Amino acid sequence: MYDSRIPYDKSAAIWSPDGELVQLSYARKASEKGAAAVGLIIDEKTILLAGETLFDPLVLKPDKIQEIDNRLFLVASGLSTDSNLLIGQARLVAQQHRLIYGEKISIRALAQRLGDLMARHTIQGGLRPFGTALLLAGFNPISKQSELFFVDNGGSYFAVNAYAAGSGNEKIIDALRKNYKPGIGVEDAKKQILEIITEALGKKEPLTEKELEIRILTSE
Amino acid sequence: MYDSRIPYDKSAAIWSPDGELVQLSYARKASEKGAAAVGLIIDEKTILLAGETLFDPLVLKPDKIQEIDNRLFLVASGLSTDSNLLIGQARLVAQQHRLIYGEKISIRALAQRLGDLMARHTIQGGLRPFGTALLLAGFNPISKQSELFFVDNGGSYFAVNAYAAGSGNEKIIDALRKNYKPGIGVEDAKKQILEIITEALGKKEPLTEKELEIRILTSE
Amino acid sequence: MYDSRIPYDKSAAIWSPDGELVQLSYARKASEKGAAAVGLIIDEKTILLAGETLFDPLVLKPDKIQEIDNRLFLVASGLSTDSNLLIGQARLVAQQHRLIYGEKISIRALAQRLGDLMARHTIQGGLRPFGTALLLAGFNPISKQSELFFVDNGGSYFAVNAYAAGSGNEKIIDALRKNYKPGIGVEDAKKQILEIITEALGKKEPLTEKELEIRILTSE
Amino acid sequence: MYDSRIPYDKSAAIWSPDGELVQLSYARKASEKGAAAVGLIIDEKTILLAGETLFDPLVLKPDKIQEIDNRLFLVASGLSTDSNLLIGQARLVAQQHRLIYGEKISIRALAQRLGDLMARHTIQGGLRPFGTALLLAGFNPISKQSELFFVDNGGSYFAVNAYAAGSGNEKIIDALRKNYKPGIGVEDAKKQILEIITEALGKKEPLTEKELEIRILTSE
Amino acid sequence: MYDSRIPYDKSAAIWSPDGELVQLSYARKASEKGAAAVGLIIDEKTILLAGETLFDPLVLKPDKIQEIDNRLFLVASGLSTDSNLLIGQARLVAQQHRLIYGEKISIRALAQRLGDLMARHTIQGGLRPFGTALLLAGFNPISKQSELFFVDNGGSYFAVNAYAAGSGNEKIIDALRKNYKPGIGVEDAKKQILEIITEALGKKEPLTEKELEIRILTSE
Amino acid sequence: MYDSRIPYDKSAAIWSPDGELVQLSYARKASEKGAAAVGLIIDEKTILLAGETLFDPLVLKPDKIQEIDNRLFLVASGLSTDSNLLIGQARLVAQQHRLIYGEKISIRALAQRLGDLMARHTIQGGLRPFGTALLLAGFNPISKQSELFFVDNGGSYFAVNAYAAGSGNEKIIDALRKNYKPGIGVEDAKKQILEIITEALGKKEPLTEKELEIRILTSE
Amino acid sequence: MYDSRIPYDKSAAIWSPDGELVQLSYARKASEKGAAAVGLIIDEKTILLAGETLFDPLVLKPDKIQEIDNRLFLVASGLSTDSNLLIGQARLVAQQHRLIYGEKISIRALAQRLGDLMARHTIQGGLRPFGTALLLAGFNPISKQSELFFVDNGGSYFAVNAYAAGSGNEKIIDALRKNYKPGIGVEDAKKQILEIITEALGKKEPLTEKELEIRILTSE
């Protein structure tokens, strides 16, 4: 089974006989090696973003949750080389939008622009797919609601109420499917998330708030 | 039989000895893994579009049936990476047409423009064919009739009265060939479609309207 | 014999040791899988074009015989992806000619322009030859005669009195060589063509006019 | 012997260990499969061009001997795809020359321009050598003499008194070396050529003028 | 285990089945063969940069610690070919910034620009990753604090209090993790660094200040 | 020994493990298959150029010694395809020089420009080295002396008193080293050259002036 | 050991598993096959450049030591094809500098510009590293001191007091390390260099000044 795939996994721009892009699935593994990241909408106006931070006494705790524009946030999980490129691109796209239209880019539009770039890396020979998945979060001034988007490493994007990227993402998403309640309140959501990530990552000790970068985004 | 093909399936731009584009047939498999989608014209002035939607409590039900321009609709089935690229391209083409000609693009013209792009991905080395097929639907203001187009993943397009894309498409098309009646009325067509998809996808429980995104397009 | 060719058939731009372009011959097979198409000049001022149409109750009978410009017709046989590209290109070339020179392009000039494009796809690495052959037909206002051109899938073109493309083309051309009479009259030619195609395609039932798209082009 | 060459014959732009361009010699075979063509200068002011024409009742006898500009002629022997490209290129070059310099291009200059293009196809990866050789003929208004040039498929060109291209070219050239007499007169030259080609192509029946396209070019 | 990786390590732009960029890890080895370099922040306003210098009586001791702009320093460890390119690029970026914005580039911005370049060399076929890692150091006039950045050979960058690049970097970083104290004072830090590098490089004789290029950067 | 080289001889732009450009040495063989050519300076103001000409009764004796500009001559030995390209390039470079600087290009400058082009064909993938070597000769109006340059097929060029290219070049150069005397006088030099070439090419009959194209270039 | 490297030595732009650029080391061998060249600074204001010259009675002794700009000298050792390219490039860079800045380029700046070009040839697929190393020498008008730079074939450059390139370079550099004395005086240095090169090249007869091109550069 595995052997027969070998010749189809050397370029992003080749289909395997069963209609798969094998390089894209290899790159997904890189995105799942990134630090765990979770986002969820709590009562329509609040988003909780939590990014696992690895402690190194020499390294200044980097902002896992990056502010791209005024109250528009992005968490990138995966190969840090690729995450840096995408965060830089997100800033560029947001600035260009402001310059051209005189207003902040919408989260959906930013997800589409980044998704487009990431999709092109799956379709053109000589490039490789990105090894990073994204969570985009912010407040939509028109609908007066919070919005959360997930962009996978191939550039697919969709609006979510709660989702996870990076390490343990499948287990965390499963747990969210069972336990996510939009009206649970921020403090309870925090506790729940800590438990879910602890279990998904198979930690012996329960994670505390210190080991996560947590941001509560509200409409004001 | 299979072995002898191997060397011809590594690029979109190579013919096999029996005159086939093997990468194109591999990509077709990807487009047939997408969610099932059906369109049919009911009494010349109405189109019924139905797209299977997979339920995930975390994901906001995405619009399977995308409005590209005023009452011009597109359903893309296949690899979501590619579907996103084509939907974005369709919007761009439609906007450019409006800008240049001051009027909405015709469905046939849009099918041709997208088909062209998709065909080029089968003819040029270093690109791969798209893993997505399209249904385009809308009302033609000149002929005062509804129009439905199918664009396959290699860019071939043709006007249809009824057609399907994505999962189970062969079985659904077969069933439509036997059962499609242009004058059946919207409600009966809905029932028929639900039965046909249920059977084509081998579902134990009959599909209900909840599991499909259904849009009825009329000329007004 | 066959084995020794293998390494020479992976690119359009490589000669085999016996001076053949192997990819071009593979692509010819694709053009011979297309629907049968026949054109013949009947008493210098009339052209009969007949294109086999496959019946599908869901598909609107597509125009097998496409009008590129005022009374200038094209039939493309082969991979529909490639046929679409060439028809689109033919329209573009014809429109550009009108714009620049203020008159309709001649059939010979159009055959040359399309042949050039198709020839370039046999000479440049990274592209593949087209899997489509063309019949071009129309009335030449200067010579006051009808003209019929054949363009093969490698871009060679030549004026013909009668020719065939697509499925069964070799048998049909053989039959035309034996039976073609320029002065036979339209109705007799129609009957003859139906018989020839029926036999060439090995149909059990004789083909009727319903299964062919037939156009009679005259100088007025 | 043969085996050791294999790896050097996959690109125009690779030398074999013995200093040969193997693809170029393969392409020469294609040019030698083309219809036989002969040119010879008879008493300095007349050129006889003869091109073998294959009879097909359906095909309008194509001009084997193409007029590129006023009394400047070209015969191309080899793969018709490539011959078409080079004839088109010759016309373009001749027209550009007229436009820029206000006079007809010289035969030598045209041979150089086409030879340049053909040489570049032997030196650049991703292209293949042309499978066509050329005879160029005409009257030089400055020297008041007729000129005949041969351009081989690699782009080498040289002025000749008599030469052949295409099928049987080696035998015909050998025969011309033995029998060519510049002052023989047109009618005798015609007879001689018919005999030479008949023998070179191993025809059972002697070729007659019907099977050749023959043009006599004089200075007036 | 090793064997199965072989085919994935021939291009920067290919993922291995376990989601690794193998060429990037090979290039890292080159960056770890460079001379040892260490940077550390001592009481927020002072940075100590130490670069191992190899004594050659013929070579003028090159500046291991390069001043890119006024009090903005860079140490590059790895293949000197690549280090030269990156130092040149750093100067160019800094000059462009001055020209456009009329002020010195921030250390973070320079790290991002160089990181971007280095990341692109991991994502595009036909380029190779850089075999050099960077330490960037300087005084931030806005925060009135010293800043130290590390950029790895794939372009990831992060702010650090203390870090090492080049030969023995893993051992030095480990030792810094155990022993780094921000308030230790410059003279004690120097001694500590000499001991750490001596041990990490397995030197028999303790390194003295002569064998290192040491710079103390303060805010004035 | 030979086997181990095989993989390094498929591109101009690859070094063999022993620091050789194998394609360049293969191309040299092509240049040594060209017709023999010799140049020598006789008493500072005269150059004797002699090019072997192969007799073909059909071919007009081509100018082996080409005049590029007023009394600036070039002999190209090797693959005629490549010689043609380089002669054309030499003319272009000389004309551009006249246009820009209003004076004839110097022989050294022309040797450098052609050498640059030829060198680039050894350094860039997708091109092949030229299979031609050049002798450039003429009178230098500033030094009032004759100049002779040799450009090898890799683009190296140097001023010489006497040198040979093409068939038998090694033997001829050896003989010149032993026998060349700058003050020998033109007639004696001619005789000497005829003897040297006769022996180098292993001719049974001594070559006569008829079989060589000989030009005597003087300063007036 | 050797075998395992094979697949990594086919492109400049691929790392071997142990972090080496194998093509670069192959190219170094070419640069070490060039004629021996030595430079050394004698009492800060004088540079002695010595380049081995191979005697050929037919070849005009070429300037091994090339003057790039007013009293700025360059010696290139290695494949003459590459040396020519780099000398041409050096002249171009120097002229551009004069044009733009109205002053002579500094030796360091020229070393950097050439080093940049040479480094790019190690990082980009489709190019090969240069097979030439450079010595650059001249007087620095600002520091009032002589400067000598070495640029290796990968583009690394550094200021030196004495260094060697080309044939026997390792032995010569070793000998210089032991024997170089900056204040030895020009005549003694000459003698020393002759002895060192004689020994390094394993000559039976001691080299004399005739076999070297020697230039003494002083500040006036």
PDB file of N, CA, C and O in Angstrom, chain C residues 7-8 13-21 119 122-125 154-157 159-162 177, chain D residues 2 9-10 23 26-27 29-30 33 56-60 79-81 84-85 121 126-131:
ATOM      1  N   PRO C   7      11.998   5.437 -23.617  1.00  0.00           N
ATOM      2  CA  PRO C   7      12.527   6.683 -23.057  1.00  0.00           C
ATOM      3  C   PRO C   7      12.281   7.913 -23.922  1.00  0.00           C
ATOM      4  O   PRO C   7      12.581   9.006 -23.501  1.00  0.00           O
ATOM      5  N   TYR C   8      11.802   7.744 -25.111  1.00  0.00           N
ATOM      6  CA  TYR C   8      11.650   8.895 -26.000  1.00  0.00           C
ATOM      7  C   TYR C   8      10.228   9.438 -26.020  1.00  0.00           C
ATOM      8  O   TYR C   8       9.925  10.344 -26.776  1.00  0.00           O
ATOM      9  N   ALA C  13       9.100  17.363 -26.789  1.00  0.00           N
ATOM     10  CA  ALA C  13      10.293  17.948 -27.387  1.00  0.00           C
ATOM     11  C   ALA C  13      11.481  16.993 -27.433  1.00  0.00           C
ATOM     12  O   ALA C  13      12.619  17.395 -27.226  1.00  0.00           O
ATOM     13  N   ILE C  14      11.242  15.713 -27.666  1.00  0.00           N
ATOM     14  CA  ILE C  14      12.337  14.747 -27.814  1.00  0.00           C
ATOM     15  C   ILE C  14      12.074  13.872 -29.042  1.00  0.00           C
ATOM     16  O   ILE C  14      10.959  13.399 -29.233  1.00  0.00           O
ATOM     17  N   TRP C  15      13.106  13.691 -29.859  1.00  0.00           N
ATOM     18  CA  TRP C  15      13.009  12.800 -31.014  1.00  0.00           C
ATOM     19  C   TRP C  15      13.367  11.385 -30.604  1.00  0.00           C
ATOM     20  O   TRP C  15      14.294  11.179 -29.821  1.00  0.00           O
ATOM     21  N   SER C  16      12.687  10.402 -31.154  1.00  0.00           N
ATOM     22  CA  SER C  16      13.118   9.017 -30.989  1.00  0.00           C
ATOM     23  C   SER C  16      14.224   8.744 -32.001  1.00  0.00           C
ATOM     24  O   SER C  16      14.393   9.492 -32.963  1.00  0.00           O
ATOM     25  N   PRO C  17      15.003   7.657 -31.777  1.00  0.00           N
ATOM     26  CA  PRO C  17      16.134   7.380 -32.684  1.00  0.00           C
ATOM     27  C   PRO C  17      15.699   7.211 -34.132  1.00  0.00           C
ATOM     28  O   PRO C  17      16.498   7.427 -35.033  1.00  0.00           O
ATOM     29  N   ASP C  18      14.451   6.854 -34.373  1.00  0.00           N
ATOM     30  CA  ASP C  18      14.023   6.714 -35.762  1.00  0.00           C
ATOM     31  C   ASP C  18      13.298   7.957 -36.264  1.00  0.00           C
ATOM     32  O   ASP C  18      12.556   7.891 -37.248  1.00  0.00           O
ATOM     33  N   GLY C  19      13.536   9.093 -35.601  1.00  0.00           N
ATOM     34  CA  GLY C  19      13.028  10.350 -36.137  1.00  0.00           C
ATOM     35  C   GLY C  19      11.537  10.534 -35.987  1.00  0.00           C
ATOM     36  O   GLY C  19      10.876  11.078 -36.860  1.00  0.00           O
ATOM     37  N   GLU C  20      10.990  10.066 -34.862  1.00  0.00           N
ATOM     38  CA  GLU C  20       9.562  10.242 -34.607  1.00  0.00           C
ATOM     39  C   GLU C  20       9.362  11.072 -33.347  1.00  0.00           C
ATOM     40  O   GLU C  20      10.205  11.067 -32.449  1.00  0.00           O
ATOM     41  N   LEU C  21       8.223  11.776 -33.295  1.00  0.00           N
ATOM     42  CA  LEU C  21       7.812  12.461 -32.067  1.00  0.00           C
ATOM     43  C   LEU C  21       6.749  11.580 -31.419  1.00  0.00           C
ATOM     44  O   LEU C  21       5.578  11.603 -31.819  1.00  0.00           O
ATOM     45  N   ALA C 119       1.490  23.432 -33.476  1.00  0.00           N
ATOM     46  CA  ALA C 119       2.856  22.997 -33.766  1.00  0.00           C
ATOM     47  C   ALA C 119       3.795  23.361 -32.614  1.00  0.00           C
ATOM     48  O   ALA C 119       4.662  22.578 -32.225  1.00  0.00           O
ATOM     49  N   THR C 122       4.356  20.950 -29.946  1.00  0.00           N
ATOM     50  CA  THR C 122       5.146  19.741 -30.210  1.00  0.00           C
ATOM     51  C   THR C 122       6.634  20.014 -30.109  1.00  0.00           C
ATOM     52  O   THR C 122       7.436  19.102 -30.250  1.00  0.00           O
ATOM     53  N   ILE C 123       7.004  21.262 -29.888  1.00  0.00           N
ATOM     54  CA  ILE C 123       8.417  21.634 -30.048  1.00  0.00           C
ATOM     55  C   ILE C 123       9.019  22.175 -28.769  1.00  0.00           C
ATOM     56  O   ILE C 123      10.222  22.309 -28.650  1.00  0.00           O
ATOM     57  N   GLN C 124       8.165  22.443 -27.778  1.00  0.00           N
ATOM     58  CA  GLN C 124       8.637  23.098 -26.568  1.00  0.00           C
ATOM     59  C   GLN C 124       8.444  22.180 -25.377  1.00  0.00           C
ATOM     60  O   GLN C 124       7.350  21.645 -25.170  1.00  0.00           O
ATOM     61  N   GLY C 125       9.483  21.939 -24.602  1.00  0.00           N
ATOM     62  CA  GLY C 125       9.356  21.124 -23.413  1.00  0.00           C
ATOM     63  C   GLY C 125       8.390  21.764 -22.434  1.00  0.00           C
ATOM     64  O   GLY C 125       8.262  22.979 -22.378  1.00  0.00           O
ATOM     65  N   GLY C 154      -0.977  17.896 -34.742  1.00  0.00           N
ATOM     66  CA  GLY C 154       0.363  18.487 -34.645  1.00  0.00           C
ATOM     67  C   GLY C 154       0.435  19.843 -35.316  1.00  0.00           C
ATOM     68  O   GLY C 154       1.481  20.477 -35.318  1.00  0.00           O
ATOM     69  N   GLY C 155      -0.680  20.301 -35.924  1.00  0.00           N
ATOM     70  CA  GLY C 155      -0.710  21.633 -36.505  1.00  0.00           C
ATOM     71  C   GLY C 155      -0.506  21.667 -38.014  1.00  0.00           C
ATOM     72  O   GLY C 155      -0.532  22.743 -38.609  1.00  0.00           O
ATOM     73  N   SER C 156      -0.282  20.498 -38.645  1.00  0.00           N
ATOM     74  CA  SER C 156      -0.228  20.479 -40.113  1.00  0.00           C
ATOM     75  C   SER C 156      -1.606  20.792 -40.669  1.00  0.00           C
ATOM     76  O   SER C 156      -2.604  20.284 -40.162  1.00  0.00           O
ATOM     77  N   TYR C 157      -1.669  21.605 -41.705  1.00  0.00           N
ATOM     78  CA  TYR C 157      -2.980  21.915 -42.284  1.00  0.00           C
ATOM     79  C   TYR C 157      -2.883  21.857 -43.793  1.00  0.00           C
ATOM     80  O   TYR C 157      -1.845  22.125 -44.370  1.00  0.00           O
ATOM     81  N   ALA C 159      -5.624  22.152 -47.524  1.00  0.00           N
ATOM     82  CA  ALA C 159      -6.951  22.275 -48.127  1.00  0.00           C
ATOM     83  C   ALA C 159      -7.397  20.919 -48.658  1.00  0.00           C
ATOM     84  O   ALA C 159      -6.597  20.180 -49.236  1.00  0.00           O
ATOM     85  N   VAL C 160      -8.638  20.580 -48.442  1.00  0.00           N
ATOM     86  CA  VAL C 160      -9.164  19.288 -48.887  1.00  0.00           C
ATOM     87  C   VAL C 160     -10.506  19.490 -49.580  1.00  0.00           C
ATOM     88  O   VAL C 160     -11.183  20.515 -49.397  1.00  0.00           O
ATOM     89  N   ASN C 161     -10.886  18.501 -50.376  1.00  0.00           N
ATOM     90  CA  ASN C 161     -12.238  18.477 -50.950  1.00  0.00           C
ATOM     91  C   ASN C 161     -13.198  17.746 -50.034  1.00  0.00           C
ATOM     92  O   ASN C 161     -14.390  18.035 -49.995  1.00  0.00           O
ATOM     93  N   ALA C 162     -12.648  16.785 -49.321  1.00  0.00           N
ATOM     94  CA  ALA C 162     -13.450  15.995 -48.395  1.00  0.00           C
ATOM     95  C   ALA C 162     -12.482  15.379 -47.405  1.00  0.00           C
ATOM     96  O   ALA C 162     -11.383  14.957 -47.780  1.00  0.00           O
ATOM     97  N   ARG C 177     -12.200   8.523 -50.314  1.00  0.00           N
ATOM     98  CA  ARG C 177     -11.292   8.445 -51.466  1.00  0.00           C
ATOM     99  C   ARG C 177     -11.930   7.641 -52.592  1.00  0.00           C
ATOM    100  O   ARG C 177     -11.769   7.967 -53.760  1.00  0.00           O
TER     101      ARG C 177
ATOM    102  N   TYR D   2      25.883   1.210 -29.417  1.00  0.00           N
ATOM    103  CA  TYR D   2      24.644   1.951 -29.340  1.00  0.00           C
ATOM    104  C   TYR D   2      24.280   2.285 -27.897  1.00  0.00           C
ATOM    105  O   TYR D   2      23.943   3.413 -27.567  1.00  0.00           O
ATOM    106  N   ASP D   9      21.125  11.195 -25.622  1.00  0.00           N
ATOM    107  CA  ASP D   9      20.228  11.533 -26.725  1.00  0.00           C
ATOM    108  C   ASP D   9      18.875  12.009 -26.227  1.00  0.00           C
ATOM    109  O   ASP D   9      17.903  11.924 -26.953  1.00  0.00           O
ATOM    110  N   LYS D  10      18.827  12.517 -25.020  1.00  0.00           N
ATOM    111  CA  LYS D  10      17.522  12.921 -24.486  1.00  0.00           C
ATOM    112  C   LYS D  10      17.304  14.426 -24.520  1.00  0.00           C
ATOM    113  O   LYS D  10      16.262  14.915 -24.149  1.00  0.00           O
ATOM    114  N   GLN D  23      20.414  14.121 -30.578  1.00  0.00           N
ATOM    115  CA  GLN D  23      19.054  14.528 -30.943  1.00  0.00           C
ATOM    116  C   GLN D  23      19.025  15.142 -32.347  1.00  0.00           C
ATOM    117  O   GLN D  23      18.078  14.960 -33.093  1.00  0.00           O
ATOM    118  N   TYR D  26      18.897  12.424 -34.828  1.00  0.00           N
ATOM    119  CA  TYR D  26      17.565  11.807 -34.880  1.00  0.00           C
ATOM    120  C   TYR D  26      16.611  12.687 -35.693  1.00  0.00           C
ATOM    121  O   TYR D  26      15.806  12.205 -36.486  1.00  0.00           O
ATOM    122  N   ALA D  27      16.689  13.980 -35.447  1.00  0.00           N
ATOM    123  CA  ALA D  27      15.804  14.914 -36.155  1.00  0.00           C
ATOM    124  C   ALA D  27      16.094  14.893 -37.650  1.00  0.00           C
ATOM    125  O   ALA D  27      15.200  15.061 -38.477  1.00  0.00           O
ATOM    126  N   LYS D  29      16.745  12.386 -39.389  1.00  0.00           N
ATOM    127  CA  LYS D  29      15.970  11.289 -39.974  1.00  0.00           C
ATOM    128  C   LYS D  29      14.567  11.738 -40.341  1.00  0.00           C
ATOM    129  O   LYS D  29      14.012  11.333 -41.358  1.00  0.00           O
ATOM    130  N   ALA D  30      13.972  12.559 -39.476  1.00  0.00           N
ATOM    131  CA  ALA D  30      12.635  13.069 -39.788  1.00  0.00           C
ATOM    132  C   ALA D  30      12.674  13.902 -41.061  1.00  0.00           C
ATOM    133  O   ALA D  30      11.791  13.798 -41.921  1.00  0.00           O
ATOM    134  N   LYS D  33      12.611  11.878 -44.097  1.00  0.00           N
ATOM    135  CA  LYS D  33      11.354  11.175 -44.397  1.00  0.00           C
ATOM    136  C   LYS D  33      10.414  12.047 -45.212  1.00  0.00           C
ATOM    137  O   LYS D  33       9.371  11.577 -45.681  1.00  0.00           O
ATOM    138  N   ASP D  56      -3.333  12.466 -53.440  1.00  0.00           N
ATOM    139  CA  ASP D  56      -4.490  12.069 -52.637  1.00  0.00           C
ATOM    140  C   ASP D  56      -5.682  12.766 -53.259  1.00  0.00           C
ATOM    141  O   ASP D  56      -5.722  13.996 -53.326  1.00  0.00           O
ATOM    142  N   PRO D  57      -6.669  11.991 -53.736  1.00  0.00           N
ATOM    143  CA  PRO D  57      -7.774  12.629 -54.461  1.00  0.00           C
ATOM    144  C   PRO D  57      -8.544  13.621 -53.606  1.00  0.00           C
ATOM    145  O   PRO D  57      -9.207  14.514 -54.127  1.00  0.00           O
ATOM    146  N   LEU D  58      -8.432  13.498 -52.265  1.00  0.00           N
ATOM    147  CA  LEU D  58      -9.200  14.386 -51.382  1.00  0.00           C
ATOM    148  C   LEU D  58      -8.463  15.687 -51.097  1.00  0.00           C
ATOM    149  O   LEU D  58      -9.073  16.677 -50.702  1.00  0.00           O
ATOM    150  N   VAL D  59      -7.140  15.647 -51.242  1.00  0.00           N
ATOM    151  CA  VAL D  59      -6.340  16.795 -50.821  1.00  0.00           C
ATOM    152  C   VAL D  59      -6.000  17.657 -52.030  1.00  0.00           C
ATOM    153  O   VAL D  59      -5.546  17.141 -53.050  1.00  0.00           O
ATOM    154  N   LEU D  60      -6.256  18.967 -51.919  1.00  0.00           N
ATOM    155  CA  LEU D  60      -5.859  19.880 -52.980  1.00  0.00           C
ATOM    156  C   LEU D  60      -4.345  19.909 -53.030  1.00  0.00           C
ATOM    157  O   LEU D  60      -3.695  20.190 -52.025  1.00  0.00           O
ATOM    158  N   LEU D  79       9.117  16.812 -41.372  1.00  0.00           N
ATOM    159  CA  LEU D  79       7.885  16.788 -40.595  1.00  0.00           C
ATOM    160  C   LEU D  79       7.041  17.992 -40.982  1.00  0.00           C
ATOM    161  O   LEU D  79       7.491  19.130 -40.858  1.00  0.00           O
ATOM    162  N   SER D  80       5.796  17.768 -41.400  1.00  0.00           N
ATOM    163  CA  SER D  80       5.034  18.898 -41.931  1.00  0.00           C
ATOM    164  C   SER D  80       4.750  19.936 -40.851  1.00  0.00           C
ATOM    165  O   SER D  80       4.688  21.126 -41.126  1.00  0.00           O
ATOM    166  N   THR D  81       4.599  19.492 -39.601  1.00  0.00           N
ATOM    167  CA  THR D  81       4.450  20.432 -38.486  1.00  0.00           C
ATOM    168  C   THR D  81       5.585  21.455 -38.480  1.00  0.00           C
ATOM    169  O   THR D  81       5.357  22.665 -38.360  1.00  0.00           O
ATOM    170  N   ASN D  84       5.687  23.755 -41.715  1.00  0.00           N
ATOM    171  CA  ASN D  84       4.730  24.860 -41.612  1.00  0.00           C
ATOM    172  C   ASN D  84       5.276  26.002 -40.778  1.00  0.00           C
ATOM    173  O   ASN D  84       5.183  27.173 -41.149  1.00  0.00           O
ATOM    174  N   LEU D  85       5.851  25.659 -39.621  1.00  0.00           N
ATOM    175  CA  LEU D  85       6.398  26.695 -38.746  1.00  0.00           C
ATOM    176  C   LEU D  85       7.483  27.501 -39.461  1.00  0.00           C
ATOM    177  O   LEU D  85       7.520  28.728 -39.366  1.00  0.00           O
ATOM    178  N   HIS D 121      17.581  25.931 -31.763  1.00  0.00           N
ATOM    179  CA  HIS D 121      16.847  24.737 -31.301  1.00  0.00           C
ATOM    180  C   HIS D 121      17.780  23.558 -31.037  1.00  0.00           C
ATOM    181  O   HIS D 121      17.324  22.498 -30.624  1.00  0.00           O
ATOM    182  N   GLY D 126      15.017  22.114 -23.505  1.00  0.00           N
ATOM    183  CA  GLY D 126      13.582  22.369 -23.512  1.00  0.00           C
ATOM    184  C   GLY D 126      13.026  22.605 -24.902  1.00  0.00           C
ATOM    185  O   GLY D 126      11.820  22.720 -25.066  1.00  0.00           O
ATOM    186  N   LEU D 127      13.877  22.720 -25.880  1.00  0.00           N
ATOM    187  CA  LEU D 127      13.428  22.778 -27.270  1.00  0.00           C
ATOM    188  C   LEU D 127      13.975  21.530 -27.973  1.00  0.00           C
ATOM    189  O   LEU D 127      14.883  20.891 -27.487  1.00  0.00           O
ATOM    190  N   ARG D 128      13.427  21.214 -29.142  1.00  0.00           N
ATOM    191  CA  ARG D 128      14.000  20.117 -29.917  1.00  0.00           C
ATOM    192  C   ARG D 128      14.436  20.671 -31.264  1.00  0.00           C
ATOM    193  O   ARG D 128      13.873  21.665 -31.741  1.00  0.00           O
ATOM    194  N   PRO D 129      15.420  20.035 -31.920  1.00  0.00           N
ATOM    195  CA  PRO D 129      15.822  20.481 -33.249  1.00  0.00           C
ATOM    196  C   PRO D 129      14.652  20.322 -34.220  1.00  0.00           C
ATOM    197  O   PRO D 129      13.759  19.494 -34.013  1.00  0.00           O
ATOM    198  N   PHE D 130      14.667  21.097 -35.278  1.00  0.00           N
ATOM    199  CA  PHE D 130      13.640  20.969 -36.306  1.00  0.00           C
ATOM    200  C   PHE D 130      13.869  19.697 -37.123  1.00  0.00           C
ATOM    201  O   PHE D 130      15.020  19.315 -37.383  1.00  0.00           O
ATOM    202  N   GLY D 131      12.801  19.059 -37.543  1.00  0.00           N
ATOM    203  CA  GLY D 131      12.869  17.856 -38.364  1.00  0.00           C
ATOM    204  C   GLY D 131      12.614  18.184 -39.826  1.00  0.00           C
ATOM    205  O   GLY D 131      11.912  17.434 -40.504  1.00  0.00           O
TER     206      GLY D 131
END
